[in-house]
Each structure stands twice: as C-alpha cells, then as structure tokens.
Coordinates of C-alpha atoms and ligand atoms in Angstrom, one line a residue:
X1 CA -9.2 -3.1 -40.8
X2 CA -6.8 -0.2 -40.8
X3 CA -4.6 0.1 -38.2
X4 CA -6.8 2.8 -36.1
X5 CA -10.0 1.4 -36.7
X6 CA -8.9 -1.7 -35.3
X7 CA -7.5 0.0 -32.5
X8 CA -10.8 1.7 -32.1
X9 CA -13.1 -1.7 -32.3
X10 CA -10.5 -3.4 -29.3
X11 CA -10.9 -0.2 -27.4
X12 CA -14.5 -0.1 -27.7
X13 CA -14.7 -3.6 -26.5
X14 CA -12.1 -3.4 -23.7
X15 CA -14.6 0.0 -22.5
X16 CA -17.4 -2.3 -22.6
X17 CA -16.2 -4.9 -20.4
X18 CA -14.9 -2.2 -18.4
X19 CA -18.1 -0.8 -17.6
X20 CA -19.8 -4.3 -17.1
X21 CA -17.3 -5.2 -14.2
X22 CA -17.8 -1.7 -12.6
X23 CA -21.9 -1.9 -12.9
X24 CA -23.3 -1.3 -9.4
X25 CA -26.0 -3.9 -10.3
X26 CA -25.4 -7.7 -9.2
X27 CA -22.2 -8.7 -9.4
X28 CA -20.5 -11.7 -10.4
X29 CA -19.5 -13.6 -7.7
X30 CA -17.9 -11.4 -4.7
X31 CA -15.5 -14.2 -4.1
X32 CA -14.5 -16.5 -6.8
X33 CA -15.0 -19.9 -6.5
X34 CA -13.2 -20.9 -9.8
X35 CA -10.3 -23.4 -9.1
X36 CA -6.6 -22.6 -10.4
X37 CA -7.3 -25.7 -13.0
X38 CA -10.3 -24.0 -14.2
X39 CA -8.1 -21.0 -14.8
X40 CA -5.6 -22.8 -16.8
X41 CA -8.4 -24.4 -19.1
X42 CA -9.4 -21.3 -19.7
X43 CA -6.7 -19.6 -20.3
X44 CA -4.3 -22.1 -22.1
X45 CA -6.2 -22.1 -25.2
X46 CA -2.8 -22.8 -27.3
X47 CA -0.9 -20.2 -28.9
X48 CA -1.8 -19.5 -32.2
X49 CA 0.4 -19.7 -35.3
X50 CA -1.3 -16.7 -36.7
X51 CA -2.7 -13.7 -35.1
X52 CA -5.9 -13.0 -34.5
X53 CA -8.7 -10.2 -34.6
X54 CA -8.2 -7.9 -31.9
X55 CA -11.9 -7.7 -30.6
X56 CA -11.9 -11.4 -30.2
X57 CA -8.7 -11.0 -28.3
X58 CA -10.2 -8.7 -26.0
X59 CA -13.4 -10.6 -25.7
X60 CA -11.6 -14.1 -25.1
X61 CA -9.3 -12.4 -22.5
X62 CA -12.4 -11.4 -20.7
X63 CA -14.1 -14.6 -20.8
X64 CA -11.0 -16.2 -19.4
X65 CA -10.3 -14.0 -16.8
X66 CA -13.6 -12.9 -15.3
X67 CA -14.2 -16.0 -13.1
X68 CA -11.2 -15.5 -11.5
X69 CA -11.5 -11.9 -10.8
X70 CA -11.7 -10.4 -7.3
X71 CA -14.3 -7.9 -6.5
X72 CA -11.7 -5.0 -5.0
X73 CA -13.2 -2.5 -6.9
X74 CA -16.6 -3.3 -5.1
X75 CA -17.8 -1.1 -1.7
X76 CA -18.5 -4.4 0.1
X77 CA -14.8 -5.4 -0.2
X78 CA -13.0 -5.8 3.3
X79 CA -10.5 -8.7 2.7
X80 CA -7.4 -6.7 2.2
X81 CA -5.6 -3.1 2.7
X82 CA -6.5 -2.4 -0.9
X83 CA -8.2 0.2 -3.2
X84 CA -10.3 -0.2 -5.8
X85 CA -8.9 1.7 -8.7
X86 CA -10.7 5.1 -9.3
X87 CA -12.5 5.3 -12.5
X88 CA -10.6 8.6 -13.6
X89 CA -7.5 6.6 -12.5
X90 CA -8.3 3.8 -15.1
X91 CA -9.4 5.9 -17.6
X92 CA -5.9 8.4 -17.3
X93 CA -4.1 4.8 -17.4
X94 CA -5.7 4.0 -20.4
X95 CA -4.6 7.0 -22.2
X96 CA -0.9 6.4 -21.0
X97 CA -1.0 3.0 -22.4
X98 CA -2.4 4.4 -25.4
X99 CA 0.3 7.5 -25.8
X100 CA 3.0 4.8 -25.5
X101 CA 5.3 6.8 -23.6
X102 CA 9.0 5.8 -21.9
X103 CA 9.1 7.9 -18.5
X104 CA 12.3 6.9 -17.4
X105 CA 14.2 10.1 -18.6
X106 CA 12.9 13.4 -18.9
X107 CA 13.9 13.8 -22.6
X108 CA 12.1 10.8 -23.1
X109 CA 8.8 11.9 -22.0
X110 CA 9.1 15.8 -21.0
X111 CA 5.1 15.8 -19.7
X112 CA 5.7 12.2 -17.5
X113 CA 8.8 13.9 -16.1
X114 CA 6.7 17.3 -15.2
X115 CA 3.8 15.4 -14.2
X116 CA 5.6 13.3 -11.4
X117 CA 7.2 16.5 -10.3
X118 CA 3.9 18.7 -9.7
X119 CA 2.0 15.5 -8.5
X120 CA 5.0 14.8 -6.1
X121 CA 4.6 18.4 -4.7
X122 CA 1.0 17.6 -4.2
X123 CA 1.2 14.8 -2.4
X124 CA 4.2 16.1 -0.1
X125 CA 1.6 18.9 0.5
X126 CA -1.4 16.6 0.9
X127 CA 0.5 14.6 3.5
X128 CA 2.2 17.8 5.2
X129 CA 5.8 16.7 4.6
X130 CA 8.7 18.7 4.5
X131 CA 7.9 20.5 1.2
X132 CA 11.9 19.7 -0.3
X133 CA 12.0 16.3 0.0
X134 CA 12.5 13.9 -2.9
X135 CA 9.9 11.4 -4.6
X136 CA 10.0 8.4 -6.2
X137 CA 6.9 6.9 -8.3
X138 CA 7.3 3.5 -7.5
X139 CA 5.3 0.2 -8.6
X140 CA 4.1 0.2 -4.6
X141 CA 5.0 0.4 -0.9
X142 CA 7.4 -2.6 -0.9
X143 CA 9.7 -1.0 -3.8
X144 CA 9.1 2.6 -2.1
X145 CA 10.4 1.3 1.3
X146 CA 13.5 -0.5 -0.9
X147 CA 14.3 2.8 -2.3
X148 CA 14.1 4.9 1.2
X149 CA 16.4 2.1 3.1
X150 CA 18.9 2.0 0.2
X151 CA 19.2 5.8 0.5
X152 CA 19.7 5.3 4.4
X153 CA 22.0 2.8 4.1
X154 CA 24.3 4.7 1.7
X155 CA 23.7 7.6 4.1
X156 CA 24.2 6.2 8.0
X157 CA 27.3 4.8 6.4
X158 CA 28.4 8.2 4.8
X159 CA 28.2 9.8 8.3
X160 CA 30.4 7.0 9.7
X161 CA 32.9 8.2 7.0
X162 CA 32.5 5.5 4.9
X163 CA 31.6 5.7 0.6
X164 CA 29.3 2.9 0.2
X165 CA 29.4 3.9 -3.9
X166 CA 33.2 3.5 -4.1
X167 CA 34.1 0.8 -1.3
X168 CA 31.0 -1.5 -1.5
X169 CA 29.0 -3.1 1.0
X170 CA 31.2 -6.1 1.5
X171 CA 33.6 -4.1 3.6
X172 CA 31.4 -1.7 5.4
X173 CA 31.0 -1.3 8.7
X174 CA 28.0 -3.3 10.2
X175 CA 24.8 -1.2 10.2
X176 CA 22.3 -2.4 13.0
X177 CA 18.5 -2.1 11.9
X178 CA 15.8 -1.7 14.9
X179 CA 12.4 -2.1 13.8
X180 CA 9.4 -3.4 15.8
X181 CA 8.2 -7.1 16.3
X182 CA 5.1 -6.4 14.2
X183 CA 7.0 -4.3 11.4
X184 CA 5.3 -5.7 8.3
X185 CA 6.6 -8.6 6.2
X186 CA 7.5 -6.7 3.3
X187 CA 10.0 -4.7 5.1
X188 CA 11.7 -8.0 6.1
X189 CA 11.9 -8.4 2.4
X190 CA 13.5 -4.9 1.4
X191 CA 16.2 -5.6 3.9
X192 CA 17.1 -8.9 2.4
X193 CA 17.2 -7.4 -0.7
X194 CA 19.7 -4.6 0.5
X195 CA 22.4 -7.1 2.1
X196 CA 21.0 -7.5 5.5
X197 CA 20.5 -10.7 7.2
X198 CA 18.5 -11.8 10.3
X199 CA 21.4 -10.6 12.7
X200 CA 21.7 -7.3 11.5
X201 CA 18.4 -6.7 13.0
X202 CA 17.4 -5.6 16.2
X203 CA 13.7 -6.5 17.0
X204 CA 11.7 -3.9 19.6
X205 CA 9.1 -4.8 21.6
X206 CA 5.7 -3.5 20.9
X207 CA 2.5 -2.8 23.0
X208 CA -1.1 -4.7 22.4
X209 CA -1.7 -2.6 19.3
X210 CA 1.8 -3.5 17.5
X211 CA 3.1 0.1 18.5
X212 CA 6.7 0.4 19.2
X213 CA 7.9 0.6 22.6
X214 CA 10.3 3.8 22.8
X215 CA 11.7 2.9 26.2
X216 CA 13.1 -0.7 24.5
X217 CA 14.2 1.3 21.3
X218 CA 16.5 3.8 23.6
X219 CA 17.9 0.7 25.9
X220 CA 18.8 -1.3 22.6
X221 CA 20.1 1.3 20.5
X222 CA 22.4 2.3 23.7
X223 CA 23.6 -1.2 23.6
X224 CA 25.0 -1.0 20.5
X225 CA 27.7 1.1 18.5
X226 CA 27.7 2.0 14.8
X227 CA 25.5 3.3 12.0
X228 CA 22.1 2.8 12.7
X229 CA 18.6 2.6 10.6
X230 CA 15.3 2.4 12.9
X231 CA 12.2 1.4 10.9
X232 CA 8.8 2.9 12.2
X233 CA 5.3 1.8 11.2
X234 CA 2.5 4.5 10.6
X235 CA -0.7 2.3 10.4
X236 CA 0.0 -1.7 11.7
X237 CA -1.6 -4.0 9.3
X238 CA -4.1 -5.3 11.6
X239 CA -4.2 -2.6 14.4
X240 CA -3.9 0.5 12.2
X241 CA -1.9 1.6 15.1
X242 CA 0.7 4.6 14.7
X243 CA 4.5 3.9 16.4
X244 CA 5.0 6.8 18.8
X245 CA 7.1 9.0 16.8
X246 CA 7.2 12.1 18.8
X247 CA 8.9 9.7 21.6
X248 CA 11.0 7.8 18.9
X249 CA 12.4 10.3 16.6
X250 CA 14.2 12.4 19.3
X251 CA 16.0 9.0 20.9
X252 CA 17.5 8.3 17.5
X253 CA 19.3 11.8 17.3
X254 CA 22.0 10.9 19.3
X255 CA 22.7 8.1 17.4
X256 CA 22.8 10.2 13.9
X257 CA 20.4 7.2 13.0
X258 CA 18.3 7.5 10.2
X259 CA 14.3 7.0 10.7
X260 CA 12.4 5.7 7.9
X261 CA 8.5 5.0 7.9
X262 CA 6.5 2.7 6.5
X263 CA 3.0 4.5 6.0
X264 CA 1.5 2.1 3.2
X265 CA -2.1 3.2 4.1
X266 CA -1.8 5.2 7.5
X267 CA 0.4 7.9 6.6
X268 CA -3.1 9.4 4.5
X269 CA -4.4 10.2 8.3
X270 CA -2.4 13.1 7.6
X271 CA -4.7 14.6 5.2
X272 CA -7.9 14.6 7.0
X273 CA -7.3 17.2 10.2
X274 CA -9.1 15.5 12.8
X275 CA -6.9 12.3 11.8
X276 CA -3.8 13.8 11.7
X277 CA -2.4 13.6 15.5
X278 CA -2.5 10.0 15.0
X279 CA 1.0 10.3 13.3
X280 CA 1.9 13.4 15.5
X281 CA 5.7 13.8 14.9
X282 CA 5.9 11.7 11.7
X283 CA 7.3 14.4 9.8
X284 CA 10.8 14.6 11.8
X285 CA 11.4 10.9 10.0
X286 CA 14.2 11.0 7.0
X287 CA 12.1 9.0 4.6
X288 CA 8.4 7.9 4.2
X289 CA 6.9 5.6 2.2
X290 CA 3.2 5.3 1.3
X291 CA 1.1 3.5 -1.6
X292 CA -1.1 5.3 -4.5
X293 CA -3.2 2.1 -4.8
X294 CA -4.4 1.8 -1.4
X295 CA -5.7 4.6 0.1
X296 CA -5.6 6.8 -2.7
X297 CA -7.3 4.6 -5.3
X298 CA -4.7 4.9 -7.9
X299 CA -4.9 1.9 -10.3
X300 CA -2.1 -0.6 -9.6
X301 CA 1.3 -0.1 -9.5
X302 CA 1.6 2.9 -7.7
X303 CA 3.2 3.8 -4.5
X304 CA 5.9 6.5 -3.6
X305 CA 8.8 7.2 -1.7
X306 CA 9.7 10.4 0.1
X307 CA 13.3 11.2 1.1
X308 CA 14.3 14.3 3.0
X309 CA 17.7 14.2 1.8
X310 CA 17.6 14.0 -2.0
X311 CA 21.5 13.9 -1.9
X312 CA 21.2 10.6 -0.1
X313 CA 18.3 9.5 -2.9
X314 CA 20.2 10.0 -6.0
X315 CA 23.4 8.7 -4.5
X316 CA 21.3 5.3 -4.3
X317 CA 19.4 5.3 -7.5
X318 CA 20.9 7.3 -10.0
X319 CA 21.9 6.3 -13.3
X320 CA 23.8 7.6 -15.8
X321 CA 25.1 7.1 -19.6
X322 CA 25.9 9.0 -22.8
X323 CA 22.5 8.7 -24.3
X324 CA 20.4 9.7 -21.2
X325 CA 21.2 13.0 -21.9
X326 CA 19.5 15.7 -19.4
X327 CA 20.4 19.6 -20.0
X328 CA 20.5 22.5 -17.4
X329 CA 16.8 23.7 -18.5
X330 CA 15.1 19.9 -18.4
X331 CA 13.2 18.7 -15.5
X332 CA 14.0 15.8 -13.6
X333 CA 14.8 12.1 -14.8
X334 CA 12.4 10.1 -13.0
X335 CA 14.7 7.4 -13.3
X336 CA 17.4 9.0 -10.9
X337 CA 15.3 8.3 -7.9
X338 CA 13.9 4.8 -8.9
X339 CA 15.7 1.2 -9.6
X340 CA 14.2 1.0 -13.3
X341 CA 15.1 3.0 -16.0
X342 CA 12.6 2.2 -18.4
X343 CA 9.1 2.8 -17.1
X344 CA 5.6 3.3 -17.0
X345 CA 4.3 6.9 -16.8
X346 CA 2.8 6.5 -13.6
X347 CA 2.6 10.4 -12.7
X348 CA -0.2 10.7 -14.8
X349 CA -2.9 8.8 -13.2
X350 CA -1.8 10.1 -10.1
X351 CA -2.0 13.3 -11.5
X352 CA -6.0 12.6 -12.5
X353 CA -7.1 11.1 -9.6
X354 CA -5.5 13.7 -7.2
X355 CA -7.5 16.2 -9.5
X356 CA -10.7 13.9 -9.3
X357 CA -10.6 13.7 -5.6
X358 CA -9.5 16.9 -4.3
X359 CA -8.0 17.9 -1.5
X360 CA -11.7 17.8 0.3
X361 CA -12.4 14.2 -1.7
X362 CA -9.4 12.5 -0.2
X363 CA -9.6 13.8 3.3
X364 CA -13.5 13.0 3.1
X365 CA -13.1 9.3 1.8
X366 CA -10.2 8.5 4.3
X367 CA -12.6 10.0 7.2
X368 CA -15.6 8.3 6.1
X369 CA -13.7 4.9 6.3
X370 CA -12.4 5.7 10.0
X371 CA -16.4 6.5 10.7
X372 CA -17.3 3.2 9.2
X373 CA -14.8 1.2 11.3
X374 CA -16.0 3.2 14.4
X375 CA -19.6 2.7 13.2
X376 CA -18.8 -1.4 12.6
X377 CA -17.0 -1.3 16.3
X378 CA -20.5 0.3 17.8
X379 CA -22.7 -2.0 16.2
X380 CA -20.7 -5.3 17.3
X381 CA -20.4 -3.9 20.9
X382 CA -24.1 -4.6 21.5
X383 CA -23.4 -8.5 21.1
X384 CA -21.9 -10.9 23.1
X385 CA -19.8 -13.5 21.5
X386 CA -16.8 -11.7 20.1
X387 CA -13.8 -9.5 21.0
X388 CA -12.7 -6.9 18.8
X389 CA -8.9 -6.7 19.5
X390 CA -7.8 -3.9 18.8
X391 CA -8.4 0.1 19.5
X392 CA -10.3 1.1 16.6
X393 CA -8.3 4.3 15.9
X394 CA -8.3 4.2 12.0
X395 CA -10.0 1.8 9.3
X396 CA -8.6 -1.7 10.6
X397 CA -11.2 -3.8 12.6
X398 CA -10.0 -7.3 14.0
X399 CA -12.6 -9.3 15.3
X400 CA -12.0 -12.6 17.7
X401 CA -14.8 -15.0 18.4
X402 CA -14.5 -17.3 21.3
X403 CA -12.1 -19.9 19.4
X404 CA -10.2 -19.8 16.3
X405 CA -12.4 -22.2 15.4
X406 CA -15.6 -20.4 15.4
X407 CA -13.9 -17.1 14.3
X408 CA -12.7 -19.7 10.8
X409 CA -16.1 -20.7 10.4
X410 CA -17.8 -17.2 10.5
X411 CA -15.1 -16.0 8.0
X412 CA -16.3 -19.3 5.8
X413 CA -19.8 -18.5 6.2
X414 CA -19.9 -14.7 5.3
X415 CA -17.9 -15.7 1.9
X416 CA -20.3 -18.0 1.4
X417 CA -22.9 -16.0 1.6
X418 CA -21.1 -13.5 -1.5
X419 CA -22.6 -10.2 -0.2
X420 CA -19.0 -8.9 1.3
X421 CA -15.5 -10.3 0.8
X422 CA -13.6 -11.3 3.7
X423 CA -10.7 -12.9 5.0
X424 CA -9.0 -14.0 8.2
X425 CA -5.6 -13.3 9.9
X426 CA -3.6 -13.9 12.6
X427 CA -2.6 -11.6 15.2
X428 CA -1.6 -12.3 19.0
X429 CA -1.4 -16.2 18.1
X430 CA -5.4 -15.8 17.0
X431 CA -7.2 -16.4 14.2
X432 CA -9.3 -12.7 13.7
X433 CA -11.8 -11.6 11.1
X434 CA -9.8 -8.5 9.8
X435 CA -11.9 -6.0 8.1
X436 CA -10.0 -3.4 6.3
X437 CA -12.1 -0.2 5.4
X438 CA -10.6 1.4 2.5
X439 CA -12.7 0.6 -0.9
X440 CA -13.5 3.9 -2.4
X441 CA -17.0 3.9 -1.9
X442 CA -17.8 2.2 1.3
X443 CA -19.9 3.8 3.2
X444 CA -22.2 3.6 7.0
X445 CA -25.0 1.9 4.9
X446 CA -22.3 -1.1 3.8
X447 CA -21.5 -1.7 7.2
X448 CA -24.8 -2.2 8.2
X449 CA -25.1 -4.9 6.2
X450 CA -21.6 -6.0 7.2
X451 CA -22.3 -6.1 10.8
X452 CA -25.6 -7.9 10.1
X453 CA -24.0 -10.5 8.1
X454 CA -21.4 -11.0 10.8
X455 CA -24.0 -11.7 13.8
X456 CA -25.9 -14.0 11.5
X457 CA -23.0 -15.7 10.4
X458 CA -21.9 -16.2 13.9
X459 CA -25.7 -17.2 14.7
X460 CA -25.9 -20.2 12.4
X461 CA -21.9 -21.4 12.6
X462 CA -22.4 -22.0 16.7
X463 CA -23.7 -25.3 17.6
X464 CA -27.0 -25.2 18.4
X465 CA -26.8 -26.2 22.1
X466 CA -25.1 -23.0 23.3
X467 CA -27.1 -20.8 20.3
Ligands
PLP1 C1 0.2 -2.8 1.8 C2 1.6 -2.8 2.6 C3 2.9 -2.9 2.5 C4 3.3 -3.5 0.7 O1 2.8 -2.7 0.2 P1 2.8 -2.9 -1.6 O2 2.2 -1.9 -1.9 O3 1.9 -4.2 -1.5 O4 3.9 -2.8 -1.8 C5 3.6 -2.3 3.3 N1 3.8 -2.0 4.5 C6 2.5 -2.0 4.9 C7 2.0 -1.5 6.2 C8 1.2 -2.5 3.8 O5 -0.2 -2.4 4.8

C-alpha cells in the first residue's frame, strides 16, 4: 500500500469507530464494569517485532479500549464537571493532527498562532473580560492557573521592588497567598509547583455554599505585611457558588495584591446575560482561568489563562533562543505564554467549536444546563427523604439522603441501572450525590429520567420497614 492509501484506510476505520461511539442508540455500558486487569490483558498483547497493518492496529486499539471507556460524550453523564468533546471540535482536532504542526512559535506554524490570537479575542469577548488581556492556550485549568499564579508571583514581588527573574525565589520576600477553605484541589498543586508551602497559605473562612467570607479576608490581609496574592473562585466544585468579587476585590487594592479567579467552569456564566450577575465584579481581577474542555465542549486538552498585565505574563513564561526567530510583522509566539515550547496547535479546535456554537449556541447551552439543574431541584423537592445541600444557582446539585450509607447505596443503585452515570463526593463531611449538568446535549427530558431514577433508587435501597 502507498502511504496515502494506508492513511486513508486507517482514517476511515477510525471514523467508523468514532461514529459508532457517538451513535445515539443503545450504548455500551454507561458505567464501565471492566477491571484494570481485564484492560491489561486486552492492551498487553506484546510489542510486535515488525509493524502491523494500520487498519488492524486501529481495530485492535478500539477493541481493547471500548470496554474501558466512560460515556462522557453521553447526555446522561453527570459524574464529573467534564465536557463532551463537540463533534466539530473533534473533526478539527483530527485535521490538526493530520496537519502535524508544531504550534510553538509563529514561524513554525503561522496559521496556528493567528488562530489562537483570534480565538483568544473571541473568548475575552464572550466572557466580557478586559479586551487587552493576554491569553494562553493550555492543557486545562490546572495549567492555566499555574501560569496565572506564576505571573502573579513575579508581579507582586516586582511591586515590592524585588526582581524575581534576576534574583530568584530563594532570597525573595515571603509572599502570602489567601484562598478560600474550599478552593479547588488543583490550586494547591499549582502553588506547590510554584514553590509555595502550606505555611505561605492563609485560608479564608467560607459560608455554607463555600463562598469566601470577605470580612475574614479583610481581617487576615491586614494581619500580615508584604506581597500578597488572593485566589478566588467562580463556580465551586460542589455548589457552583461564586465568591463575592465585588466585595473582595476592593479589599485587596489597599494591599497591592494580585487577584486570581479560578473559573474552570463557572466563568461561563458570563456568556449568559441572565446568569452574568452571578460573577458580578469578576472583571476587576488580575487573572482568570477557565477550561475549554468543560463547558465549552472543546476536545481534551483545552484550557485558557487570561492575564490583564501582559508584561507580567511574558516575564513568567517567555522563551527565547537564536533559532526561535520572530520578526516585527510576525504574529505572537504561542510558546511565550505557556510553559511548553513544542506544542499542539490547540487553537484550531477552539476556533472551530466557537464557530460551530456561535455566541448564541454557547449561551443557550449554558442556560439550558442551569435550567436543568433548577428542574432537578424542583422535581426532587416534591419528595421526602433527601436534602439538596446547595443553593442551585448554576449547574451543580448536591444531594444528600438521611445517612451517608443511604446516599452511597442510592448512588450504587443508579450506577447498576446503567442509564445515568453518577458519582458521589464528600462535602460538609457528608457523602453527596453530586449531579453536574454539563454534557453538551443534556436537556429537560433527560433530567426527568434522572429524577425518576433517583427516586426509584431510594425506594429500592430503603429498608422495607421504613419504606
Ligand atoms: C476542573 C477544575 C479544575 C481543574 O481543571 P483541569 O482542566 O482538570 O485541569 C480547577 N478548578 C475547578 C473549579 C475545576 O472545576
């Protein structure tokens, strides 16, 4: 076979598998039942001495993987805050891989650099963030916050008269980092990568929805001297709640602090006029993180860092070498804004998904998911035996039954029914059934199915004596 015909045959085979997976008909198990050992057996077929036929390889890959895939492209997927890879994004990604570009620097792939530049501008517009902010296309929200906090670290030291890039972290004045007690766990990872220890962190009290208490922040910021970073949240992982930015940001000004916003999913409320007030004041911050691969449905990996002060961003991330040339008329070098040099042309899929959804498509989807969450709340309110622990303001519904044991058994029962993919979490020291409504196609009829299955699972697991 020629190279080209082998490529065509392998692609066609991959496309068939892709279409079968996305078929809306009866699914392979929505909850995989396969064990790790089953998968080891399926994958560990030995490294062949000689290469195999391409179509055979693609078929073997699909056979081995299928039993261990999770249905997060399915409308009844509620287990994590995850997106479902928009089909047009997937097609764009296939093209991206086929083009085989390295999007590190402009001259390496001019088209990719400009696609990121333009898509970045659209994102700032959709999210109503300061339009001159710099944008980095990352692997996800974890790395986006890493970048934002690296810029923050450089800038707050700079404001204190210390040149981090020249003098290094070891001799730097101590930076205090203020964050809510219920900050997302990945923020703690980012801080660790950046050289912060637990003793540098000052945790701020939160209310019953996990929102930062602005008065406590004020008191605690006044209690220490020196450079300060404040990390807030748009969209709490269990409740969907937003920190009170309009109260928080003015407090931080007197301290010349940098305010970062982890808005991995919640920032998308800004794309819906009726929901935008949830994040009121958020545009006064210095940096923002959101994901592409969650609510925007861009295929993995996709996240964005937005930074008001481009110079601080570049100080933290820029990379230079004689062969990384850039002339005056070139576009920006994507690698100047992220930790990697060689990288995937991430902007193409983002550009394509934004074109496929349009401003109204993004807004309709986010609004629909939030309406679904309210609908679930309403359906479950008719029913004794459970409590919804959060104010349902966004797409998250945190449900607890009379005991942790019952909640866990309800979750297990729903999972065995194989109709809805749900999972538990811990919040407020209770086991919760945490429903995240974020899969692209989820709509009200899906929520009726879910509500029925929650109620019937409860009836099933409840001891007969109290039924
Ligand atoms: C998902 C999430 C993250 C981490 O994002 P990744 O894209 O998985 O790296 C951070 N913060 C919040 C609030 C999240 O929901």
